[in-house]
XYZ file of C-alpha atoms in Angstrom:
780
model
C 16.781 -1.663 25.545
C 18.886 -4.120 23.593
C 21.522 -2.719 21.236
C 19.871 -4.258 18.196
C 16.263 -3.217 18.750
C 13.468 -2.180 16.433
C 13.824 1.284 14.943
C 17.613 1.392 14.973
C 19.629 1.820 11.720
C 21.809 -1.209 12.334
C 23.948 -2.777 9.638
C 22.805 -6.027 8.114
C 23.863 -9.173 9.935
C 24.173 -11.094 6.649
C 26.545 -8.664 4.955
C 29.798 -9.874 6.466
C 29.048 -13.393 5.283
C 28.016 -12.320 1.798
C 30.717 -9.780 0.990
C 33.491 -12.024 2.326
C 32.591 -14.792 -0.116
C 30.921 -17.048 2.457
C 27.501 -16.939 0.824
C 26.105 -20.195 -0.499
C 24.201 -19.847 -3.754
C 22.667 -22.683 -5.736
C 25.615 -22.905 -8.124
C 27.850 -23.448 -5.063
C 25.953 -26.643 -4.243
C 27.374 -29.859 -5.671
C 27.076 -33.558 -4.895
C 29.262 -36.583 -5.459
C 28.521 -38.221 -8.785
C 26.739 -35.125 -10.058
C 25.878 -34.855 -13.754
C 25.187 -31.682 -15.723
C 22.185 -30.675 -17.801
C 22.208 -28.467 -20.873
C 18.958 -27.073 -22.259
C 18.635 -26.982 -26.034
C 16.634 -23.896 -27.047
C 14.552 -23.231 -30.115
C 16.146 -20.704 -32.486
C 12.689 -19.970 -33.908
C 10.038 -17.792 -32.280
C 7.261 -19.856 -33.859
C 7.711 -23.209 -35.524
C 6.418 -26.732 -35.790
C 8.824 -29.436 -34.631
C 8.817 -31.882 -37.532
C 11.378 -34.318 -36.094
C 14.310 -34.651 -33.713
C 17.120 -37.132 -34.391
C 19.181 -37.570 -31.221
C 21.158 -40.642 -32.344
C 24.536 -38.932 -32.680
C 24.024 -36.790 -29.601
C 23.253 -39.817 -27.439
C 26.466 -41.517 -28.526
C 28.667 -38.461 -27.992
C 31.467 -38.670 -25.387
C 30.248 -38.212 -21.833
C 26.569 -37.982 -22.724
C 24.351 -39.834 -20.257
C 20.941 -39.056 -21.729
C 19.022 -36.926 -24.210
C 15.396 -36.166 -23.416
C 12.925 -34.705 -25.920
C 9.279 -33.777 -25.745
C 8.350 -37.271 -26.821
C 10.340 -38.722 -23.904
C 8.614 -36.361 -21.483
C 5.228 -37.327 -22.877
C 6.019 -41.051 -22.654
C 7.198 -40.701 -19.035
C 4.038 -38.837 -18.051
C 5.629 -35.497 -17.176
C 3.228 -32.647 -16.636
C 3.326 -28.934 -17.336
C 4.364 -25.561 -15.981
C 1.036 -24.310 -14.659
C -0.508 -20.852 -14.525
C -2.864 -20.880 -11.524
C -3.614 -17.216 -12.169
C -5.549 -18.226 -15.278
C -8.158 -19.798 -13.000
C -8.748 -16.423 -11.296
C -10.068 -14.758 -14.447
C -13.225 -15.052 -16.504
C -14.367 -13.924 -19.918
C -17.036 -11.180 -20.045
C -19.714 -13.875 -20.371
C -18.475 -15.597 -17.209
C -16.799 -18.540 -18.915
C -13.222 -19.580 -18.011
C -10.479 -18.045 -20.112
C -8.489 -20.160 -22.555
C -5.546 -21.787 -20.774
C -2.256 -22.287 -22.565
C -0.382 -25.567 -22.134
C 3.326 -25.213 -21.426
C 5.066 -28.589 -21.547
C 8.361 -29.005 -19.708
C 9.914 -29.815 -23.100
C 8.158 -28.448 -26.161
C 5.947 -30.924 -27.980
C 5.029 -30.400 -31.623
C 5.388 -26.588 -31.538
C 7.607 -23.850 -30.109
C 6.154 -20.432 -29.325
C 9.132 -18.217 -28.583
C 12.853 -18.210 -29.340
C 14.274 -19.933 -26.273
C 11.547 -22.549 -25.805
C 13.182 -25.772 -24.530
C 13.221 -28.512 -27.196
C 15.612 -31.027 -25.593
C 17.644 -31.703 -22.466
C 21.105 -33.215 -22.687
C 22.748 -34.616 -19.564
C 26.477 -35.251 -19.518
C 29.340 -36.074 -17.218
C 30.460 -32.477 -17.703
C 28.650 -29.354 -18.847
C 30.934 -28.961 -21.860
C 30.234 -32.503 -23.006
C 26.499 -31.908 -22.747
C 26.778 -28.566 -24.548
C 28.943 -30.013 -27.353
C 26.436 -32.800 -27.924
C 23.741 -30.213 -28.657
C 25.472 -29.538 -31.969
C 24.863 -33.171 -32.928
C 21.091 -32.958 -32.525
C 19.312 -32.877 -35.881
C 16.087 -30.908 -35.458
C 13.805 -30.270 -38.401
C 11.616 -27.200 -37.888
C 8.823 -25.844 -40.063
C 9.027 -22.095 -39.501
C 5.683 -20.352 -38.922
C 4.656 -16.678 -39.027
C 5.313 -14.899 -35.755
C 3.998 -11.830 -33.931
C 5.857 -9.703 -31.382
C 4.145 -6.310 -31.343
C 1.853 -5.830 -28.347
C -0.919 -3.800 -29.960
C -0.311 -5.468 -33.321
C -1.210 -8.870 -31.874
C -4.880 -7.848 -32.097
C -4.727 -7.017 -35.796
C -7.060 -9.119 -37.934
C -4.181 -10.493 -39.995
C -1.828 -11.124 -37.053
C -0.385 -14.674 -36.882
C -2.051 -16.717 -34.148
C 0.164 -17.913 -31.312
C -2.508 -20.386 -30.203
C -4.650 -21.491 -33.116
C -6.873 -23.422 -30.698
C -7.919 -20.133 -29.085
C -8.832 -18.582 -32.429
C -7.433 -15.218 -31.335
C -4.390 -13.641 -29.698
C -6.662 -12.020 -27.119
C -6.081 -13.919 -23.873
C -9.090 -12.393 -22.133
C -11.073 -9.156 -21.888
C -11.218 -7.799 -18.309
C -12.631 -4.634 -16.841
C -13.281 -2.961 -13.516
C -15.258 0.124 -12.596
C -18.363 1.882 -13.849
C -18.204 2.509 -17.587
C -21.534 4.370 -17.694
C -20.517 6.708 -14.873
C -17.216 7.482 -16.569
C -18.979 8.142 -19.864
C -21.279 10.596 -18.088
C -18.292 12.275 -16.440
C -16.599 12.727 -19.804
C -19.724 14.326 -21.250
C -20.030 16.708 -18.291
C -16.331 17.585 -18.179
C -15.000 21.115 -18.522
C -11.711 19.617 -19.757
C -10.474 16.161 -20.749
C -6.780 15.238 -20.798
C -5.960 12.357 -23.121
C -2.744 10.391 -23.299
C -1.361 7.401 -25.170
C 1.737 5.828 -23.669
C 3.946 2.759 -23.752
C 5.279 1.010 -20.673
C 8.328 -0.656 -22.200
C 9.307 -4.293 -21.755
C 12.344 -5.098 -19.643
C 14.637 -8.073 -18.986
C 14.958 -8.694 -15.247
C 18.700 -9.479 -15.220
C 19.127 -10.555 -11.606
C 22.803 -10.673 -10.650
C 22.581 -14.406 -9.928
C 21.252 -16.423 -12.894
C 18.687 -19.126 -12.243
C 20.008 -22.570 -11.312
C 18.771 -25.936 -10.092
C 20.163 -29.124 -8.603
C 17.881 -32.144 -8.560
C 18.456 -35.127 -6.279
C 16.268 -38.235 -6.366
C 16.415 -40.773 -3.527
C 15.247 -44.097 -4.965
C 15.063 -45.818 -1.587
C 12.570 -43.234 -0.315
C 11.045 -42.400 -3.692
C 11.714 -38.795 -2.749
C 12.954 -35.689 -4.584
C 14.963 -32.708 -3.365
C 15.339 -29.547 -5.427
C 17.926 -26.862 -4.667
C 17.106 -23.643 -6.473
C 17.053 -19.881 -5.931
C 13.455 -18.920 -5.263
C 11.272 -16.328 -3.621
C 9.461 -18.965 -1.609
C 9.999 -22.704 -1.367
C 6.480 -23.766 -0.489
C 4.674 -22.530 -3.582
C 7.470 -23.878 -5.761
C 7.198 -27.277 -4.086
C 3.419 -27.322 -4.459
C 3.322 -26.339 -8.127
C 6.149 -28.673 -9.201
C 4.700 -31.617 -7.293
C 1.106 -31.075 -8.382
C 1.464 -29.972 -11.999
C 4.952 -30.889 -13.252
C 5.874 -34.205 -11.635
C 2.339 -35.188 -10.565
C 3.455 -36.551 -7.198
C 2.276 -35.975 -3.603
C 3.792 -32.790 -2.140
C 5.387 -34.761 0.684
C 7.529 -36.511 -1.931
C 9.309 -33.236 -2.769
C 11.504 -30.973 -0.683
C 12.635 -27.587 -2.008
C 15.662 -25.839 -0.516
C 16.741 -22.267 -1.235
C 19.899 -20.856 0.281
C 21.297 -17.432 -0.639
C 19.667 -15.680 -3.581
C 21.319 -12.989 -5.686
C 18.264 -10.934 -6.592
C 14.756 -12.021 -7.519
C 12.526 -9.019 -8.362
C 9.506 -11.279 -8.905
C 11.196 -13.382 -11.590
C 12.468 -16.054 -9.173
C 9.000 -16.661 -7.753
C 8.022 -18.892 -10.613
C 8.445 -22.500 -11.656
C 10.456 -22.850 -14.863
C 10.778 -26.069 -16.900
C 14.412 -26.577 -15.854
C 13.459 -27.196 -12.203
C 11.255 -30.285 -12.631
C 13.476 -31.428 -15.497
C 16.592 -31.818 -13.327
C 14.477 -33.789 -10.839
C 13.169 -35.991 -13.630
C 16.683 -36.483 -15.014
C 18.003 -37.419 -11.574
C 15.310 -40.076 -11.230
C 16.028 -41.471 -14.684
C 19.818 -41.560 -14.195
C 20.068 -42.304 -10.480
C 22.448 -39.361 -10.016
C 22.185 -35.730 -8.916
C 21.748 -33.428 -11.908
C 22.741 -29.772 -11.957
C 21.807 -26.944 -14.311
C 22.987 -23.339 -14.144
C 21.816 -20.681 -16.574
C 24.272 -18.545 -18.465
C 23.397 -14.943 -19.250
C 21.983 -15.888 -22.647
C 19.567 -18.252 -20.888
C 18.540 -15.370 -18.649
C 17.728 -13.131 -21.606
C 15.874 -15.867 -23.489
C 14.000 -17.696 -20.743
C 13.589 -15.647 -17.548
C 10.138 -14.089 -17.319
C 10.192 -10.484 -18.496
C 8.329 -7.454 -17.217
C 5.905 -4.626 -18.109
C 5.082 -4.251 -21.877
C 1.809 -2.302 -21.926
C 0.239 -0.007 -24.517
C -2.280 2.304 -22.866
C -4.763 4.990 -23.842
C -6.167 7.010 -20.953
C -8.457 9.983 -20.399
C -8.937 12.122 -17.289
C -11.992 14.380 -16.953
C -12.007 17.601 -14.875
C -14.553 20.174 -13.806
C -13.918 23.913 -14.193
C -12.048 24.050 -10.867
C -9.562 21.329 -11.759
C -11.245 18.565 -9.767
C -11.256 15.053 -11.208
C -14.647 13.794 -12.409
C -13.681 10.497 -13.996
C -10.858 8.340 -15.316
C -10.796 5.874 -18.214
C -7.832 3.573 -18.890
C -7.641 1.126 -21.800
C -4.603 -1.183 -21.791
C -3.261 -3.897 -24.059
C -0.807 -6.045 -22.094
C 1.668 -8.551 -23.525
C 1.678 -12.021 -21.915
C 4.233 -13.591 -24.276
C 3.954 -17.073 -25.735
C 2.499 -18.753 -22.648
C 0.570 -17.781 -19.544
C 3.301 -17.589 -16.923
C 2.566 -18.559 -13.323
C 0.953 -15.251 -12.385
C 1.178 -13.559 -15.789
C -2.563 -13.179 -16.399
C -3.017 -11.730 -12.889
C -0.479 -8.908 -13.146
C -2.058 -6.398 -15.585
C -5.582 -6.958 -14.265
C -6.171 -8.135 -10.702
C -2.772 -7.087 -9.331
C -3.232 -3.529 -10.559
C -7.006 -3.341 -10.091
C -8.093 0.172 -9.236
C -4.569 1.475 -8.692
C -4.826 3.882 -11.627
C -6.685 6.382 -9.392
C -3.569 7.012 -7.311
C -4.002 9.092 -4.139
C -6.823 11.189 -5.531
C -10.561 11.613 -5.031
C -11.917 9.980 -8.159
C -15.715 9.706 -8.345
C -15.747 7.286 -11.280
C -13.188 5.028 -12.936
C -13.270 2.447 -15.709
C -10.286 0.262 -16.591
C -10.318 -2.253 -19.429
C -7.384 -4.641 -19.911
C -6.869 -6.847 -22.953
C -3.851 -9.131 -22.510
C -2.501 -10.706 -25.684
C -0.326 -13.623 -26.713
C 2.808 -12.973 -28.748
C 5.780 -15.112 -29.791
C 7.961 -13.651 -27.062
C 9.282 -14.686 -23.657
C 6.415 -14.996 -21.130
C 5.765 -11.856 -19.088
C 5.082 -11.947 -15.361
C 5.612 -9.984 -12.151
C 8.531 -7.572 -12.037
C 9.264 -5.410 -8.996
C 5.935 -3.726 -8.290
C 3.932 -6.139 -10.455
C 1.260 -4.010 -12.097
C 1.304 -1.146 -9.609
C 4.198 0.768 -11.245
C 2.365 0.538 -14.563
C -0.812 1.913 -12.965
C 0.973 4.736 -11.139
C 2.781 5.705 -14.332
C -0.559 6.243 -16.089
C -2.141 8.543 -13.495
C 1.005 10.549 -12.775
C 1.691 11.159 -16.460
C -1.942 12.231 -16.844
C -1.798 14.605 -13.874
C 1.256 16.402 -15.214
C -0.204 16.715 -18.715
C -3.487 17.977 -17.257
C -1.664 20.558 -15.149
C 0.021 21.945 -18.252
C -3.248 22.026 -20.209
C -5.190 23.646 -17.343
C -2.340 26.065 -16.623
C -1.985 24.825 -13.054
C 1.241 24.000 -11.238
C 1.915 20.235 -10.972
C 1.695 20.405 -7.181
C -1.470 22.510 -7.244
C -3.490 20.133 -9.415
C -2.511 17.311 -7.108
C -3.429 19.237 -3.960
C -6.873 19.990 -5.344
C -7.504 16.284 -5.772
C -5.678 14.701 -2.808
C -7.685 12.694 -0.319
C -7.041 14.775 2.845
C -5.497 13.346 6.001
C -8.625 14.447 7.882
C -10.694 11.998 5.799
C -8.675 8.934 6.860
C -9.682 6.159 6.923
C -11.186 6.828 3.523
C -13.583 4.972 1.317
C -15.427 6.760 -1.444
C -16.117 6.722 -5.159
C -13.520 4.840 -7.165
C -10.689 5.888 -4.833
C -8.554 3.392 -2.964
C -9.672 2.428 0.574
C -6.847 4.104 2.493
C -6.408 3.353 6.179
C -3.937 6.193 6.722
C -1.866 8.813 4.945
C -1.026 12.501 4.743
C -0.278 13.164 1.092
C -0.192 16.954 1.311
C 2.351 16.855 4.123
C 4.640 14.587 2.129
C 4.344 16.803 -0.942
C 5.027 19.974 1.049
C 8.110 18.448 2.674
C 9.403 17.118 -0.650
C 8.979 20.493 -2.345
C 11.019 22.155 0.374
C 13.813 19.569 0.226
C 13.854 19.669 -3.590
C 14.020 23.493 -3.490
C 11.177 23.804 -5.961
C 11.078 27.537 -5.206
C 14.601 27.914 -6.599
C 14.054 25.791 -9.696
C 13.349 28.599 -12.177
C 16.659 30.235 -11.272
C 18.423 26.927 -11.912
C 16.576 26.551 -15.219
C 17.701 30.015 -16.307
C 21.299 29.235 -15.356
C 21.183 26.007 -17.374
C 19.764 27.853 -20.384
C 22.749 30.210 -20.379
C 24.935 27.102 -20.797
C 22.840 25.894 -23.726
C 21.084 23.229 -21.663
C 17.461 22.377 -20.957
C 16.449 21.766 -17.338
C 13.238 20.091 -16.249
C 11.540 19.289 -12.955
C 9.228 16.304 -12.652
C 6.867 15.261 -9.886
C 5.337 11.875 -9.216
C 3.105 11.190 -6.234
C 2.931 7.409 -6.129
C 0.984 4.937 -4.038
C 1.573 1.214 -3.732
C -0.854 -1.419 -2.476
C 0.952 -4.234 -0.715
C -0.264 -7.801 -0.603
C -2.741 -9.163 1.937
C -5.187 -12.007 2.418
C -2.561 -14.658 3.047
C -0.821 -16.400 5.928
C 2.783 -16.918 6.892
C 4.451 -19.151 9.436
C 7.379 -19.066 11.848
C 9.061 -21.306 14.373
C 11.248 -20.338 17.335
C 13.405 -22.718 19.380
C 15.548 -21.806 22.408
C 18.758 -23.802 22.877
C 19.666 -23.979 26.561
C 23.111 -25.506 25.991
C 24.410 -22.904 23.520
C 22.419 -19.938 24.747
C 21.134 -19.282 21.241
C 17.780 -18.899 19.514
C 16.847 -20.372 16.145
C 14.024 -18.872 14.102
C 12.561 -20.213 10.877
C 10.199 -18.267 8.614
C 8.263 -18.949 5.427
C 9.710 -15.909 3.647
C 12.815 -15.970 1.469
C 15.365 -13.205 1.331
C 16.644 -12.197 -2.099
C 18.953 -9.535 -0.700
C 16.428 -7.318 1.107
C 17.875 -7.776 4.605
C 15.231 -10.092 6.033
C 17.667 -11.819 8.374
C 18.504 -8.494 9.982
C 14.905 -7.329 10.414
C 13.726 -10.621 11.902
C 16.737 -10.555 14.224
C 15.927 -6.979 15.282
C 12.295 -7.782 15.924
C 13.022 -10.892 17.973
C 15.857 -9.156 19.817
C 13.474 -6.411 20.938
C 10.678 -8.807 21.761
C 12.742 -11.261 23.789
C 15.404 -8.874 25.147
C 18.172 -11.033 23.688
C 21.252 -9.656 21.916
C 21.424 -10.159 18.174
C 24.475 -12.431 18.187
C 22.419 -15.066 19.991
C 19.785 -15.228 17.225
C 20.111 -17.272 14.035
C 17.563 -16.883 11.237
C 16.901 -19.844 8.918
C 15.129 -19.595 5.572
C 14.301 -21.696 2.559
C 13.401 -25.277 3.543
C 9.940 -26.544 2.676
C 10.223 -29.402 5.188
C 10.487 -27.160 8.277
C 7.233 -25.198 8.215
C 3.727 -26.124 7.032
C 3.675 -23.255 4.555
C 4.924 -19.824 3.644
C 3.662 -16.900 1.591
C 7.002 -16.291 -0.096
C 8.598 -12.953 -0.846
C 6.701 -10.594 -3.144
C 4.157 -7.807 -2.889
C 6.130 -5.940 -0.182
C 4.385 -7.994 2.498
C 7.249 -9.707 4.289
C 7.693 -7.359 7.231
C 4.150 -7.528 8.590
C 3.531 -11.180 7.743
C 6.723 -12.480 9.325
C 6.754 -10.211 12.364
C 3.170 -11.310 12.963
C 4.137 -14.975 12.697
C 7.274 -14.527 14.824
C 5.224 -12.632 17.367
C 2.726 -15.484 17.589
C 5.517 -18.073 17.840
C 7.304 -16.134 20.588
C 4.053 -15.685 22.530
C 3.514 -19.459 22.468
C 7.110 -20.091 23.468
C 6.802 -17.613 26.357
C 3.547 -19.206 27.498
C 5.258 -22.588 27.592
C 8.210 -21.048 29.440
C 5.979 -19.399 32.049
C 4.688 -22.798 33.096
C 8.194 -24.228 33.479
C 9.373 -21.107 35.302
C 6.376 -21.241 37.634
C 7.342 -24.731 38.743
C 10.963 -23.733 39.236
C 10.170 -20.494 41.113
C 7.360 -22.117 43.101
C 4.715 -19.689 41.943
C 1.455 -19.789 40.040
C 1.747 -19.478 36.276
C -0.516 -16.430 36.412
C 2.119 -14.686 38.548
C 4.949 -15.238 36.074
C 5.883 -12.498 33.621
C 8.465 -12.363 30.871
C 10.568 -9.194 30.942
C 12.067 -9.300 27.446
C 10.416 -6.044 26.414
C 12.443 -4.350 29.172
C 15.679 -5.769 27.776
C 15.958 -8.544 30.361
C 15.466 -12.085 28.986
C 14.075 -13.603 32.177
C 10.919 -15.093 33.593
C 10.074 -13.486 36.944
C 7.494 -13.520 39.681
C 5.494 -10.323 39.374
C 6.516 -7.693 41.948
C 9.558 -9.632 43.173
C 13.212 -10.117 42.297
C 12.718 -13.870 41.907
C 13.603 -14.722 38.323
C 15.120 -17.311 36.019
C 16.975 -16.795 32.758
C 15.326 -17.701 29.420
C 18.081 -20.155 28.531
C 17.933 -21.782 31.958
C 14.243 -22.398 31.365
C 15.112 -23.888 27.967
C 17.595 -26.200 29.682
C 14.880 -27.336 32.086
C 12.515 -27.958 29.171
C 15.049 -30.232 27.506
C 14.990 -32.415 30.576
C 11.223 -32.804 30.591
C 9.959 -35.587 28.371
C 6.564 -33.957 27.843
C 8.153 -30.686 26.690
C 11.453 -31.576 25.006
C 12.390 -28.063 23.924
C 11.319 -24.527 24.639
C 9.802 -23.571 21.311
C 6.789 -22.059 19.618
C 5.122 -22.368 16.238
C 3.377 -19.272 14.925
C 1.004 -18.253 12.176
C -0.223 -14.858 11.053
C -2.806 -13.778 8.506
C -2.821 -10.238 7.136
C -6.316 -9.243 6.041
C -5.851 -5.590 5.097
C -3.530 -3.987 2.543
C -1.044 -1.295 3.412
C -0.564 1.761 1.197
C 3.000 3.093 1.155
C 3.123 6.382 -0.702
C 5.291 9.397 -1.324
C 6.257 12.442 -3.342
C 9.213 12.061 -5.722
C 10.892 14.996 -7.480
C 13.395 14.471 -10.283
C 15.476 17.186 -11.939
C 16.953 16.441 -15.381
C 19.449 18.458 -17.435
C 19.632 17.875 -21.222
C 22.303 18.998 -23.675
C 20.495 20.475 -26.676
C 23.093 19.480 -29.254
C 23.572 15.839 -28.260
C 20.523 14.761 -26.256
C 22.822 13.569 -23.485
C 21.123 14.041 -20.136
C 21.973 13.979 -16.468
C 19.796 13.630 -13.388
C 21.013 16.498 -11.221
C 18.686 15.991 -8.240
C 16.352 13.323 -6.930
C 14.247 13.930 -3.817
C 11.743 11.610 -2.179
C 9.623 11.907 0.942
C 8.008 8.547 1.618
C 5.489 7.200 4.116
C 6.246 3.603 5.069
C 4.461 3.718 8.386
C 6.555 2.688 11.380
C 10.096 1.955 10.147
C 11.875 -0.965 11.794
C 15.325 -0.272 10.305
C 15.914 3.051 8.507
C 19.165 1.829 6.951
C 17.535 -1.162 5.295
C 14.567 0.924 4.146
C 16.972 3.431 2.567
C 18.669 0.592 0.699
C 15.332 -0.662 -0.591
C 14.262 2.809 -1.701
C 17.596 3.510 -3.405
C 17.473 0.183 -5.246
C 13.846 0.647 -6.240
C 14.437 4.134 -7.606
C 17.487 2.935 -9.545
C 15.450 0.098 -11.040
C 12.606 2.435 -11.981
C 15.011 4.941 -13.501
C 16.753 2.123 -15.355
C 13.532 1.295 -17.173
C 12.802 4.964 -17.860
C 16.332 5.842 -19.025
C 17.290 2.999 -21.297
C 16.331 -0.590 -20.479
C 14.303 -2.052 -23.331
C 13.690 -5.598 -24.530
C 13.304 -5.098 -28.276
C 11.882 -7.801 -30.540
C 11.992 -7.837 -34.326
C 8.393 -7.358 -35.488
C 8.698 -9.852 -38.347
C 10.679 -12.706 -36.799
C 9.939 -12.085 -33.070
C 13.634 -12.561 -32.355
C 14.972 -10.752 -29.268
C 17.225 -8.071 -30.750
C 18.566 -6.883 -27.395
C 19.604 -10.362 -26.296
C 22.850 -9.565 -24.502
C 24.548 -6.788 -22.567
C 26.119 -5.704 -25.842
C 22.675 -4.476 -26.941
C 20.597 -4.225 -23.758
C 21.368 -1.045 -21.810
C 21.722 -1.352 -18.040
C 22.084 1.563 -15.592
C 25.500 2.171 -14.053
C 26.333 3.797 -10.754
C 27.384 7.051 -12.416
C 23.986 7.304 -14.139
C 22.416 7.865 -10.728
C 22.440 11.037 -8.653
C 22.793 11.165 -4.891
C 19.280 10.465 -3.602
C 17.772 12.712 -0.921
C 15.452 10.333 0.939
C 13.396 11.168 4.054
C 10.283 9.736 5.674
C 7.073 10.728 7.381
C 6.075 7.764 9.534
C 2.279 7.658 9.453
C 1.317 4.284 10.964
C -0.843 1.828 9.099
C -3.856 0.615 11.064
C -3.973 -2.752 9.292
C -1.263 -4.397 11.417
C -0.018 -4.237 14.989
C 3.352 -2.696 14.155
C 1.887 0.047 11.974
C 4.284 -0.791 9.146
C 3.812 -0.383 5.396
C 5.775 -2.304 2.768
C 8.829 -0.560 1.288
C 10.457 -3.014 -1.112
C 8.821 -1.923 -4.358
C 7.927 1.716 -3.697
C 10.917 3.308 -5.424
C 10.168 1.421 -8.617
C 6.593 2.730 -8.537
C 7.480 6.389 -8.105
C 10.615 6.874 -10.203
C 9.574 6.379 -13.870
C 6.885 9.073 -13.939
C 9.040 11.531 -11.981
C 11.842 11.172 -14.529
C 9.673 11.291 -17.657
C 7.705 14.261 -16.322
C 11.023 16.043 -15.753
C 12.128 15.313 -19.318
C 8.850 16.619 -20.753
C 9.144 19.720 -18.587
C 12.648 20.311 -19.954
C 11.424 19.897 -23.539
C 8.241 21.940 -23.080
C 9.785 25.179 -24.443
C 10.194 23.268 -27.714
C 6.501 22.343 -27.789
C 7.031 18.729 -26.745
C 4.111 17.378 -24.696
C 4.840 13.652 -24.490
C 7.615 11.102 -24.850
C 7.725 7.368 -24.188
C 10.151 5.290 -22.184
C 12.941 4.536 -22.563
C 14.160 8.108 -22.869
C 17.589 7.674 -24.457
C 19.997 10.386 -25.648
C 19.354 9.285 -29.227
C 15.589 9.672 -28.769
C 16.047 13.086 -27.154
C 18.378 14.238 -29.943
C 15.798 13.175 -32.501
C 12.920 14.893 -30.668
C 14.885 18.115 -30.203
C 15.896 18.250 -33.872
C 12.396 17.395 -35.063
C 11.002 20.216 -32.921
C 13.559 22.636 -34.323
C 12.729 21.611 -37.884
C 9.003 22.056 -37.252
C 9.593 25.541 -35.855
C 11.581 26.689 -38.936
């Protein structure tokens, strides 16, 4: 076996390059003669643009051009599209109202941060200084920011053309069956909760460099993305209105994406447009204020839910009613996230005979909301796991017991029944049992008593999450063997944002071809190389790309067998490739006659009809995978201050067959930290009257630090998925799905002696102090 094979916890091949400063991010890319763009943002959340006078700005030192909405309209620029809007219908079957998001605002702005002008200068400072010379006359209009309040009869309308702030009314499930279940129930647990809005805050801000080649009438965009092909297609089709072959998109290293860097933003086609108009490369890099004001944001749901039980604590039915905030415009996949992305996930890992979920997304004068790590599934899991804990307390059952009574058993796999998810595999009770042992649940009451003696409250929270990873799409790969250098190049349609893709693809190909890792080079992020790519998101990369690489390597091997057969004077049918045995050779079956892979590649290069030893692969994943696991969180709270500390965090996850335990651990750690960050303090707060972002910088927006996190105890039960050949299940978003409910349930458990039964995220020390003191006052 090769040293770098599948299943081994090897260190990431990309790390040495990245941590030694050799990474190449978009802001590192510059061209001779490059100009710089500055985006002028609206200070108003809702206003009519009466006029823009750019005379002084255009004559400012170093300014090359000033573009306004009128210029964009005159030049025929298009829009930032939301293809997800086409996936949804109104209850009567008609298409939903589609918002129009111009690249530069025309006539009206709909959130503070909307782009109203682009200034291009010889230097960034010159372009920025010229913004102060723009004279923009706004007519301020009433604004709305509150999610549930957007449906009030007197709420200001974001889109007057729509006649309402309701974007659409969507539902799934059997409402009549759920109504019957509620009527027949022995007990109903009801819960109203808020899933708070967050700012993504990727370490690397967004950036773009646009280069137009007049001779070829061709554009090239350099930008951090989560997939170059969809970005190319949407910009070409909707924004620039050009054939896709006229645009190339290149993404090099990316410093975090989390869903947010999937999407087309106005700045990307605008730098391409500016480059064409000026005949020079044009570069734009966001500052952190841009990130707060213009990056898509996440979550922001208000939900009311009810869970019906029979007398034995078995679930009869589930009803979930959610109002979801879309912001001022439909983002690329914004309408999809609270509805179709999360469809049916509210049932979790339980036997649920009937479920009804209604979602009413609304427009507000806030930054558009779209996918954020987990994209609808964390929101769904949070609902059911909060409900299960509240029900356990009301039914006087232990949190683990109520879950056991309702788990879909391993013996029932594959499972399909009622409103439950169609699981292909899983052993939920085993994971829970193992997690309880590792979390020392049996010893918790002793720890609680010890904390009480110190004047502290201690709580234990459980969340049993499930995630549904993406399927129904294809990805592509290409492999080429270089006989001169003895190396292998592999290209894929995915895009790493820090997950370790280069390492995993290297491991997989190393095992498959029997070649050491240092001979393999992974290439990502060039829309000209492959016919397409699914992009990174939905925790689908590992099975899509390994499938595509597997197909490409099979085709390369088949081509190599023919060349080897000629060289070894044997029939092609008698030639085998021994890479799986750790020997990269073609050999005659049952003999010691063989030829090295790279020698075959050298022969191919000399044959005009072959040219190179290579293979092009494609893979389509039809079935979802369902990563799942039991997460326990233990939280200690100081009664007098509300200051809290997570003292333990335990997770037992099922990700199917694990290709690299070290990388999976990194993904789980990061996901849990992100989920806890939302639960503990992250919160994008808007003023309800002006719709201004109050938490618009790190001075006001809380971010988790390393010392806010405990040491995570992470283990796995590898229960293979049957939906793909490797038996893998996605792991990239799982921690974010499981962590929020585990933490909040722990907090409520700690506060339960005070009579507290619910609390909303974010759970801050100030909020805890207030709740504790209010409970004391009520008891007096």
